[in-house]
Amino acid sequence: MKKIILYIGLAIALLAIVFALNGAYAAVQNDIKAAEQNAEDTFEDSLVLSSGLPVIYVETNGQDISKDQEVFVKISVYETYEVTGETHPETMDAVVKYRGSSSYLTFDKKQYRIEFRAEQGSEKNEEYSIMNLSSASDWVLNGPFLDRTLSRNYLGYTVSRMLLPWAPDTEYCELYIDGEYQGLYLLVEPVTNEAGRLNLSDYSLVSGRCSYIARFDIAEAGETALETYGEINCTVTNDVILSYPSPSNLTYIQKEYVTNDISEFEQALCSDYFDDPEIGYAKYINVDSFVDYFIISEMMMITDGGYFSTYFYKDLAPGSKIEITVWDFNNSFDNMPWYSVSYEEFHLVDSNWFKRLVQDENFVDKVVARYHELRQGVLSDETLIGMLDENIEYIGSAAERNFELWGYTFNEHLMSGGKDPQSFEEAVSMLKEAIKMRGAYLDENIQSLYEY
């Protein structure tokens, strides 16, 4: 009997220990959850306190981001609502990879291409409206590195949207990857056919007729380069790369149709009757969009204009013509790292298509008249500098946080020709001076386009 009582006592004691351990474990788990929640709350609170801009948080789950391989990630977008002052994250599945040329990939501050997906592991794109921009699945995160004003792309895209039928929309944000601050970024709409962007007709007939988006550039692996008339017989010196329809959806007859459609325009452009308003190049393109593209690129000194990252597109709808649009103002206003860009010359007059267009007096008439009109408005020194000042004020303290991380760029030789600013304020001042210098040259010399 005494042994039975002893065993019962031991059992009770063991149960008491088990319950105590369970209670302790539960308490620890609760503490962990509370700590995690507190960390999340603290992070969100820090975003509200530190940034008046939207914040993008990328969680890679320990994966390495690269140029060639997309990785699945979770992306949370934190936006502060003006009415309530509250910040609520919207979390989405996505893939991400580096973007940009090989030379720019050497910079410490990376550029990113992201695509929202329906779920982790899915190949189906999902469209979201983030930061007041139109709903879409495909986005670019541009991180200003060489541009110490943080403003060139914003300024170029803003002006372009005022003038062209379509140009990319943008919004500033601050970027975190796996909890590490990456600096100030500009979320940019790439040139894609989505409902909130170009919204081209998406049907194709048995003949292969289809809407398309293409660009002048250097083709990379997996891209579709077209052998158009201009590349073979005229003076086009870059690859003509078809981005829509995409390589995975492109049919042979569609490729033939797009190649022939562009070639018809180029054949007219290279012909002896190229300046005929009825059967020349004007039959195939929206001349006004090419005029405005020329002026934007010349005003902002885009030396790649007409050569690289030059996008054009056409809708299948009846009566549609080839339109042209802009991409990448990072190197505008003499911000090219490898050489200095002259303020006292024209830069597009020798480029694909435009070297022929400026041989037409009617085209030059349009350029000269439109330039003088725009210099009284959106391209005046006062307007451009005013837009820049407003943008600097909008960025606010985010510029300081950005240069706490990337401020060493003011102390290193990154640019040729002594163009490196020593501070954010000096960078902005140099851009303002560049705007004035370029405008003054074009004011005096725009008429000299008739010499071509």
Short mmCIF file of C-alpha atoms in Angstrom, two decimals:
data_model
loop_
_atom_site.label_atom_id
_atom_site.label_comp_id
_atom_site.label_asym_id
_atom_site.label_seq_id
_atom_site.Cartn_x
_atom_site.Cartn_y
_atom_site.Cartn_z
CA MET A 1 0.00 0.00 0.00
CA LYS A 2 2.81 2.43 0.88
CA LYS A 3 4.42 1.73 -2.54
CA ILE A 4 1.17 2.45 -4.32
CA ILE A 5 0.83 5.75 -2.50
CA LEU A 6 4.45 6.56 -3.36
CA TYR A 7 3.90 5.82 -7.07
CA ILE A 8 0.76 7.92 -7.12
CA GLY A 9 2.68 10.80 -5.53
CA LEU A 10 5.45 10.52 -8.10
CA ALA A 11 2.93 10.47 -10.95
CA ILE A 12 1.24 13.57 -9.61
CA ALA A 13 4.61 15.28 -9.29
CA LEU A 14 5.56 14.36 -12.86
CA LEU A 15 2.23 15.66 -14.17
CA ALA A 16 2.80 18.87 -12.30
CA ILE A 17 6.21 19.21 -13.91
CA VAL A 18 4.77 18.51 -17.39
CA PHE A 19 2.03 21.11 -16.91
CA ALA A 20 4.61 23.58 -15.67
CA LEU A 21 6.86 22.95 -18.68
CA ASN A 22 3.90 23.27 -21.06
CA GLY A 23 2.97 26.53 -19.43
CA ALA A 24 6.52 27.79 -19.69
CA TYR A 25 6.72 26.72 -23.37
CA ALA A 26 3.43 28.44 -24.13
CA ALA A 27 4.67 31.55 -22.38
CA VAL A 28 7.86 31.48 -24.44
CA GLN A 29 5.91 31.03 -27.65
CA ASN A 30 3.65 33.90 -26.71
CA ASP A 31 6.71 36.03 -26.00
CA ILE A 32 8.18 35.10 -29.38
CA LYS A 33 4.95 35.95 -31.19
CA ALA A 34 4.69 39.19 -29.26
CA ALA A 35 8.30 40.04 -30.14
CA GLU A 36 7.68 39.28 -33.81
CA GLN A 37 4.52 41.35 -33.82
CA ASN A 38 6.30 44.13 -31.97
CA ALA A 39 9.14 44.02 -34.49
CA GLU A 40 6.63 44.22 -37.33
CA ASP A 41 4.76 47.03 -35.62
CA THR A 42 8.03 48.81 -34.90
CA PHE A 43 9.07 48.44 -38.54
CA GLU A 44 5.74 49.79 -39.74
CA ASP A 45 5.86 52.61 -37.22
CA SER A 46 9.38 53.48 -38.37
CA LEU A 47 8.12 53.68 -41.95
CA VAL A 48 5.34 56.04 -40.95
CA LEU A 49 7.71 58.21 -38.93
CA SER A 50 10.64 58.22 -41.33
CA SER A 51 9.07 58.37 -44.78
CA GLY A 52 6.32 60.42 -46.26
CA LEU A 53 6.75 58.26 -49.36
CA PRO A 54 5.44 54.77 -50.07
CA VAL A 55 7.74 51.95 -48.98
CA ILE A 56 8.31 48.66 -50.80
CA TYR A 57 9.50 45.72 -48.70
CA VAL A 58 10.87 42.65 -50.53
CA GLU A 59 11.24 39.34 -48.67
CA THR A 60 13.48 36.91 -50.61
CA ASN A 61 13.51 34.09 -48.03
CA GLY A 62 17.30 33.96 -48.31
CA GLN A 63 17.47 33.71 -52.12
CA ASP A 64 20.08 35.56 -54.17
CA ILE A 65 18.76 38.00 -56.78
CA SER A 66 20.54 37.87 -60.14
CA LYS A 67 20.32 39.25 -63.69
CA ASP A 68 19.54 35.94 -65.39
CA GLN A 69 17.29 34.06 -62.99
CA GLU A 70 13.95 35.23 -61.60
CA VAL A 71 13.31 34.36 -57.94
CA PHE A 72 9.94 34.22 -56.22
CA VAL A 73 9.53 36.77 -53.44
CA LYS A 74 6.91 38.40 -51.25
CA ILE A 75 6.44 42.13 -51.84
CA SER A 76 4.67 44.37 -49.36
CA VAL A 77 3.76 47.92 -50.31
CA TYR A 78 3.30 50.33 -47.40
CA GLU A 79 1.34 53.46 -48.16
CA THR A 80 0.16 56.12 -45.74
CA TYR A 81 -3.44 57.07 -46.35
CA GLU A 82 -3.94 60.83 -46.37
CA VAL A 83 -7.39 60.74 -44.74
CA THR A 84 -6.60 58.52 -41.75
CA GLY A 85 -2.82 58.85 -41.57
CA GLU A 86 -2.66 55.05 -41.21
CA THR A 87 -0.23 52.76 -43.01
CA HIS A 88 -1.41 49.34 -44.15
CA PRO A 89 0.73 46.93 -46.16
CA GLU A 90 -0.57 45.13 -49.22
CA THR A 91 1.40 41.90 -49.70
CA MET A 92 1.72 40.21 -53.10
CA ASP A 93 3.57 37.29 -54.68
CA ALA A 94 6.08 38.26 -57.34
CA VAL A 95 9.28 37.39 -59.17
CA VAL A 96 12.26 39.74 -59.20
CA LYS A 97 15.61 40.00 -60.98
CA TYR A 98 18.25 42.63 -61.72
CA ARG A 99 17.87 44.73 -64.84
CA GLY A 100 20.12 47.02 -66.85
CA SER A 101 23.23 46.76 -68.99
CA SER A 102 26.30 44.89 -67.80
CA SER A 103 28.12 48.16 -67.07
CA TYR A 104 25.33 49.41 -64.83
CA LEU A 105 25.14 46.08 -63.02
CA THR A 106 28.58 46.87 -61.62
CA PHE A 107 27.12 49.75 -59.60
CA ASP A 108 26.40 49.01 -55.95
CA LYS A 109 22.84 50.29 -56.13
CA LYS A 110 20.94 47.80 -58.29
CA GLN A 111 18.00 48.18 -60.64
CA TYR A 112 15.13 45.67 -60.43
CA ARG A 113 12.42 44.25 -62.67
CA ILE A 114 9.44 42.78 -60.83
CA GLU A 115 6.38 40.88 -62.03
CA PHE A 116 3.45 40.16 -59.77
CA ARG A 117 2.21 36.59 -59.91
CA ALA A 118 -1.04 34.92 -58.88
CA GLU A 119 0.81 32.86 -56.24
CA GLN A 120 4.21 31.48 -55.36
CA GLY A 121 5.49 29.21 -58.14
CA SER A 122 2.83 30.35 -60.60
CA GLU A 123 3.59 31.48 -64.15
CA LYS A 124 0.36 33.47 -64.29
CA ASN A 125 0.81 37.22 -63.97
CA GLU A 126 -1.41 39.17 -61.59
CA GLU A 127 -2.23 42.86 -62.06
CA TYR A 128 -2.22 45.23 -59.07
CA SER A 129 -2.70 48.95 -58.71
CA ILE A 130 -0.02 50.23 -56.37
CA MET A 131 0.96 53.73 -55.30
CA ASN A 132 -1.89 55.32 -57.29
CA LEU A 133 -0.54 53.97 -60.58
CA SER A 134 -2.60 52.04 -63.11
CA SER A 135 -3.16 48.35 -62.47
CA ALA A 136 -0.45 46.16 -64.06
CA SER A 137 1.77 43.18 -63.34
CA ASP A 138 5.14 44.35 -64.69
CA TRP A 139 7.24 47.08 -63.03
CA VAL A 140 10.73 48.57 -62.89
CA LEU A 141 12.43 49.82 -59.74
CA ASN A 142 14.92 52.44 -60.86
CA GLY A 143 17.50 53.36 -58.23
CA PRO A 144 19.29 56.66 -59.04
CA PHE A 145 23.02 56.09 -58.50
CA LEU A 146 25.02 58.16 -60.97
CA ASP A 147 22.25 60.76 -60.95
CA ARG A 148 22.94 62.42 -57.62
CA THR A 149 19.95 64.77 -58.11
CA LEU A 150 17.66 61.71 -57.85
CA SER A 151 15.43 63.59 -60.30
CA ARG A 152 16.42 63.14 -63.95
CA ASN A 153 14.15 60.20 -64.72
CA TYR A 154 11.24 61.79 -62.87
CA LEU A 155 11.69 65.05 -64.77
CA GLY A 156 12.01 63.36 -68.18
CA TYR A 157 9.02 61.08 -67.77
CA THR A 158 6.85 63.87 -66.37
CA VAL A 159 7.57 66.14 -69.33
CA SER A 160 7.08 63.27 -71.79
CA ARG A 161 3.64 62.41 -70.41
CA MET A 162 2.59 65.99 -71.11
CA LEU A 163 3.60 65.76 -74.77
CA LEU A 164 3.49 62.21 -76.13
CA PRO A 165 0.42 60.01 -76.72
CA TRP A 166 1.80 57.71 -74.00
CA ALA A 167 4.85 57.72 -71.75
CA PRO A 168 5.65 55.77 -68.54
CA ASP A 169 4.15 56.93 -65.27
CA THR A 170 6.30 56.99 -62.12
CA GLU A 171 6.16 57.23 -58.34
CA TYR A 172 8.90 57.56 -55.73
CA CYS A 173 9.30 55.01 -52.96
CA GLU A 174 11.87 53.75 -50.47
CA LEU A 175 13.04 50.16 -50.81
CA TYR A 176 13.88 47.48 -48.23
CA ILE A 177 15.13 44.00 -49.15
CA ASP A 178 15.06 41.45 -46.32
CA GLY A 179 14.90 44.26 -43.81
CA GLU A 180 17.91 46.15 -45.20
CA TYR A 181 17.39 49.67 -46.46
CA GLN A 182 18.29 50.14 -50.15
CA GLY A 183 17.58 53.83 -50.60
CA LEU A 184 15.27 56.00 -52.70
CA TYR A 185 13.82 54.41 -55.84
CA LEU A 186 11.52 55.44 -58.65
CA LEU A 187 8.83 52.92 -59.55
CA VAL A 188 8.46 53.13 -63.34
CA GLU A 189 5.96 51.64 -65.76
CA PRO A 190 7.85 49.69 -68.43
CA VAL A 191 6.64 49.91 -72.02
CA THR A 192 4.18 47.00 -71.98
CA ASN A 193 0.78 46.16 -73.38
CA GLU A 194 -1.44 46.11 -70.32
CA ALA A 195 -4.84 47.67 -69.79
CA GLY A 196 -3.46 50.53 -67.73
CA ARG A 197 -0.66 51.24 -70.19
CA LEU A 198 -0.58 51.05 -73.99
CA ASN A 199 -3.71 48.89 -74.02
CA LEU A 200 -3.18 47.79 -77.61
CA SER A 201 -5.69 45.58 -79.39
CA ASP A 202 -4.81 42.04 -78.40
CA TYR A 203 -6.41 40.12 -81.23
CA SER A 204 -4.62 38.73 -84.26
CA LEU A 205 -6.15 37.53 -87.51
CA VAL A 206 -5.23 34.44 -89.51
CA SER A 207 -3.08 36.73 -91.64
CA GLY A 208 -0.84 37.38 -88.64
CA ARG A 209 -1.83 41.03 -88.31
CA CYS A 210 -1.30 42.14 -84.74
CA SER A 211 -0.46 45.08 -82.53
CA TYR A 212 3.20 45.27 -81.63
CA ILE A 213 5.86 46.93 -79.46
CA ALA A 214 9.50 47.04 -80.58
CA ARG A 215 12.68 48.94 -79.82
CA PHE A 216 16.13 49.76 -81.15
CA ASP A 217 18.77 48.17 -78.93
CA ILE A 218 21.26 45.29 -78.71
CA ALA A 219 19.40 41.98 -78.58
CA GLU A 220 20.03 39.72 -75.60
CA ALA A 221 19.60 35.96 -75.42
CA GLY A 222 15.97 34.93 -75.83
CA GLU A 223 14.86 38.18 -77.46
CA THR A 224 13.32 38.37 -80.94
CA ALA A 225 15.40 40.43 -83.37
CA LEU A 226 13.74 41.33 -86.67
CA GLU A 227 15.49 41.62 -90.03
CA THR A 228 13.69 44.68 -91.35
CA TYR A 229 14.31 46.59 -94.56
CA GLY A 230 16.14 49.37 -92.74
CA GLU A 231 18.61 47.02 -91.09
CA ILE A 232 19.39 45.19 -94.34
CA ASN A 233 19.20 47.90 -97.01
CA CYS A 234 19.10 51.29 -95.34
CA THR A 235 20.99 52.90 -92.46
CA VAL A 236 19.59 51.28 -89.30
CA THR A 237 22.58 50.29 -87.19
CA ASN A 238 20.92 48.60 -84.20
CA ASP A 239 18.85 45.48 -83.68
CA VAL A 240 15.09 45.90 -84.03
CA ILE A 241 13.79 43.89 -81.07
CA LEU A 242 10.17 42.80 -80.79
CA SER A 243 8.88 42.75 -77.22
CA TYR A 244 5.15 42.35 -77.91
CA PRO A 245 3.95 39.81 -78.86
CA SER A 246 6.38 38.14 -76.47
CA PRO A 247 8.74 35.42 -77.75
CA SER A 248 6.70 32.76 -75.95
CA ASN A 249 3.46 33.82 -77.69
CA LEU A 250 4.80 34.95 -81.05
CA THR A 251 3.75 32.96 -84.12
CA TYR A 252 5.74 32.79 -87.35
CA ILE A 253 3.10 34.67 -89.33
CA GLN A 254 2.95 37.41 -86.67
CA LYS A 255 6.71 37.84 -86.85
CA GLU A 256 6.50 38.08 -90.63
CA TYR A 257 3.67 40.62 -90.41
CA VAL A 258 5.52 42.91 -87.97
CA THR A 259 8.76 42.65 -89.96
CA ASN A 260 6.95 43.60 -93.17
CA ASP A 261 4.96 46.39 -91.51
CA ILE A 262 8.09 48.11 -90.17
CA SER A 263 9.89 47.45 -93.45
CA GLU A 264 7.17 49.20 -95.46
CA PHE A 265 7.74 52.34 -93.41
CA GLU A 266 11.53 52.06 -93.68
CA GLN A 267 11.36 51.47 -97.42
CA ALA A 268 9.31 54.65 -97.82
CA LEU A 269 11.70 56.52 -95.51
CA CYS A 270 14.73 55.48 -97.55
CA SER A 271 13.11 56.14 -100.91
CA ASP A 272 13.44 59.11 -103.25
CA TYR A 273 9.81 59.99 -102.47
CA PHE A 274 10.31 59.84 -98.68
CA ASP A 275 9.01 63.40 -98.13
CA ASP A 276 5.80 62.92 -100.09
CA PRO A 277 2.96 63.47 -97.57
CA GLU A 278 0.74 60.87 -99.26
CA ILE A 279 3.07 57.96 -100.04
CA GLY A 280 6.22 58.82 -98.10
CA TYR A 281 7.10 58.13 -94.45
CA ALA A 282 4.19 60.24 -93.12
CA LYS A 283 1.78 57.56 -94.35
CA TYR A 284 3.17 55.16 -91.74
CA ILE A 285 4.00 57.13 -88.59
CA ASN A 286 2.40 59.65 -86.26
CA VAL A 287 4.72 62.48 -87.27
CA ASP A 288 3.75 64.64 -84.27
CA SER A 289 4.92 62.01 -81.79
CA PHE A 290 8.27 61.75 -83.62
CA VAL A 291 8.58 65.55 -83.54
CA ASP A 292 7.97 65.70 -79.80
CA TYR A 293 10.31 62.73 -79.16
CA PHE A 294 13.02 64.54 -81.14
CA ILE A 295 12.57 67.76 -79.14
CA ILE A 296 12.44 66.01 -75.74
CA SER A 297 15.57 64.01 -76.54
CA GLU A 298 17.49 67.02 -77.87
CA MET A 299 16.46 69.28 -74.98
CA MET A 300 17.54 66.69 -72.43
CA MET A 301 20.64 65.62 -74.41
CA ILE A 302 19.74 61.94 -74.79
CA THR A 303 22.70 60.73 -76.84
CA ASP A 304 21.16 57.25 -77.13
CA GLY A 305 17.96 58.64 -78.63
CA GLY A 306 17.07 56.77 -81.80
CA TYR A 307 19.87 54.27 -81.16
CA PHE A 308 19.23 52.42 -77.90
CA SER A 309 16.20 51.93 -75.64
CA THR A 310 14.11 53.63 -78.32
CA TYR A 311 10.60 52.18 -78.17
CA PHE A 312 7.95 52.35 -80.87
CA TYR A 313 4.57 50.66 -81.15
CA LYS A 314 1.51 50.27 -83.32
CA ASP A 315 -2.07 49.31 -82.59
CA LEU A 316 -3.94 46.95 -84.87
CA ALA A 317 -7.00 49.24 -84.90
CA PRO A 318 -7.83 50.72 -88.34
CA GLY A 319 -6.05 53.98 -89.11
CA SER A 320 -3.35 53.49 -86.43
CA LYS A 321 0.21 54.48 -87.22
CA ILE A 322 3.59 53.82 -85.61
CA GLU A 323 4.07 55.86 -82.44
CA ILE A 324 7.32 56.46 -80.56
CA THR A 325 7.92 56.86 -76.83
CA VAL A 326 10.71 57.51 -74.33
CA TRP A 327 12.74 55.33 -72.01
CA ASP A 328 15.54 56.15 -69.54
CA PHE A 329 16.63 59.68 -68.69
CA ASN A 330 19.32 58.63 -66.21
CA ASN A 331 22.09 60.02 -68.44
CA SER A 332 20.25 63.15 -69.54
CA PHE A 333 21.75 66.64 -69.33
CA ASP A 334 25.36 65.47 -69.58
CA ASN A 335 25.13 62.76 -66.93
CA MET A 336 26.89 60.18 -69.11
CA PRO A 337 29.63 58.61 -66.93
CA TRP A 338 32.17 57.67 -69.61
CA TYR A 339 32.41 60.91 -71.57
CA SER A 340 31.17 64.47 -71.58
CA VAL A 341 28.22 65.36 -73.79
CA SER A 342 28.42 68.60 -75.73
CA TYR A 343 25.81 71.25 -75.02
CA GLU A 344 26.50 72.81 -78.42
CA GLU A 345 25.43 70.19 -80.95
CA PHE A 346 22.44 68.10 -81.99
CA HIS A 347 22.51 64.46 -80.96
CA LEU A 348 19.74 62.72 -82.94
CA VAL A 349 20.54 64.01 -86.41
CA ASP A 350 22.74 60.98 -87.18
CA SER A 351 20.60 58.32 -85.46
CA ASN A 352 18.35 55.61 -86.92
CA TRP A 353 15.34 57.03 -88.81
CA PHE A 354 15.92 60.60 -87.56
CA LYS A 355 18.91 61.24 -89.82
CA ARG A 356 16.51 60.74 -92.72
CA LEU A 357 13.59 62.57 -91.14
CA VAL A 358 15.61 65.78 -90.65
CA GLN A 359 16.31 65.80 -94.41
CA ASP A 360 12.61 66.61 -94.91
CA GLU A 361 11.94 70.34 -94.70
CA ASN A 362 8.36 69.68 -93.59
CA PHE A 363 9.61 67.64 -90.61
CA VAL A 364 12.08 70.38 -89.65
CA ASP A 365 9.31 72.98 -89.99
CA LYS A 366 7.29 71.04 -87.44
CA VAL A 367 10.25 70.64 -85.09
CA VAL A 368 11.17 74.33 -85.16
CA ALA A 369 7.59 75.56 -84.69
CA ARG A 370 6.86 73.04 -81.94
CA TYR A 371 10.12 73.82 -80.15
CA HIS A 372 9.37 77.54 -79.97
CA GLU A 373 5.87 76.73 -78.70
CA LEU A 374 7.15 74.42 -75.96
CA ARG A 375 9.86 76.87 -74.86
CA GLN A 376 7.05 79.20 -73.90
CA GLY A 377 5.55 76.51 -71.68
CA VAL A 378 6.61 73.10 -70.44
CA LEU A 379 10.19 73.33 -71.77
CA SER A 380 10.94 76.84 -70.52
CA ASP A 381 13.79 77.21 -68.03
CA GLU A 382 11.34 78.48 -65.44
CA THR A 383 8.98 75.52 -65.81
CA LEU A 384 11.69 72.83 -65.82
CA ILE A 385 13.54 74.31 -62.86
CA GLY A 386 10.24 74.84 -61.04
CA MET A 387 9.35 71.17 -61.58
CA LEU A 388 12.78 70.19 -60.26
CA ASP A 389 12.38 72.33 -57.13
CA GLU A 390 8.93 70.87 -56.46
CA ASN A 391 10.32 67.38 -56.85
CA ILE A 392 13.18 68.02 -54.42
CA GLU A 393 10.65 69.28 -51.88
CA TYR A 394 8.46 66.21 -52.46
CA ILE A 395 11.36 63.80 -51.93
CA GLY A 396 12.09 65.56 -48.66
CA SER A 397 14.04 63.69 -45.99
CA ALA A 398 14.18 60.56 -48.16
CA ALA A 399 17.13 62.16 -49.97
CA GLU A 400 19.04 62.38 -46.69
CA ARG A 401 18.34 58.75 -45.87
CA ASN A 402 19.35 57.71 -49.38
CA PHE A 403 22.71 59.45 -49.09
CA GLU A 404 23.35 58.09 -45.62
CA LEU A 405 23.72 54.83 -47.53
CA TRP A 406 25.01 56.02 -50.91
CA GLY A 407 26.64 59.33 -49.95
CA TYR A 408 30.11 57.94 -50.65
CA THR A 409 29.34 58.61 -54.32
CA PHE A 410 30.07 62.28 -53.63
CA ASN A 411 33.63 61.37 -52.67
CA GLU A 412 34.48 58.95 -55.49
CA HIS A 413 35.31 59.61 -59.14
CA LEU A 414 32.33 58.17 -61.00
CA MET A 415 32.03 60.59 -63.92
CA SER A 416 34.37 61.86 -66.61
CA GLY A 417 35.11 65.51 -67.29
CA GLY A 418 34.96 66.73 -63.70
CA LYS A 419 31.17 66.35 -63.50
CA ASP A 420 31.07 64.74 -60.05
CA PRO A 421 29.10 66.87 -57.58
CA GLN A 422 30.31 66.99 -53.98
CA SER A 423 26.86 67.17 -52.41
CA PHE A 424 23.17 66.71 -53.17
CA GLU A 425 22.73 70.48 -53.26
CA GLU A 426 25.58 70.88 -55.75
CA ALA A 427 24.14 68.11 -57.94
CA VAL A 428 20.80 69.93 -58.13
CA SER A 429 22.55 73.23 -58.86
CA MET A 430 24.55 71.60 -61.68
CA LEU A 431 21.36 70.23 -63.25
CA LYS A 432 19.72 73.65 -63.15
CA GLU A 433 22.73 75.15 -64.90
CA ALA A 434 22.62 72.36 -67.50
CA ILE A 435 18.96 73.12 -68.24
CA LYS A 436 19.79 76.78 -68.84
CA MET A 437 22.83 76.04 -71.00
CA ARG A 438 21.04 73.55 -73.21
CA GLY A 439 18.01 75.78 -73.65
CA ALA A 440 20.21 78.75 -74.56
CA TYR A 441 22.02 76.74 -77.26
CA LEU A 442 18.83 75.39 -78.82
CA ASP A 443 17.21 78.84 -78.76
CA GLU A 444 20.09 80.18 -80.83
CA ASN A 445 20.56 77.20 -83.12
CA ILE A 446 17.26 75.38 -83.66
CA GLN A 447 16.98 77.00 -87.11
CA SER A 448 20.26 75.33 -88.13
CA LEU A 449 18.35 72.03 -88.46
CA TYR A 450 17.46 73.27 -91.96
CA GLU A 451 21.09 72.65 -92.92
CA TYR A 452 20.40 68.91 -92.83
#
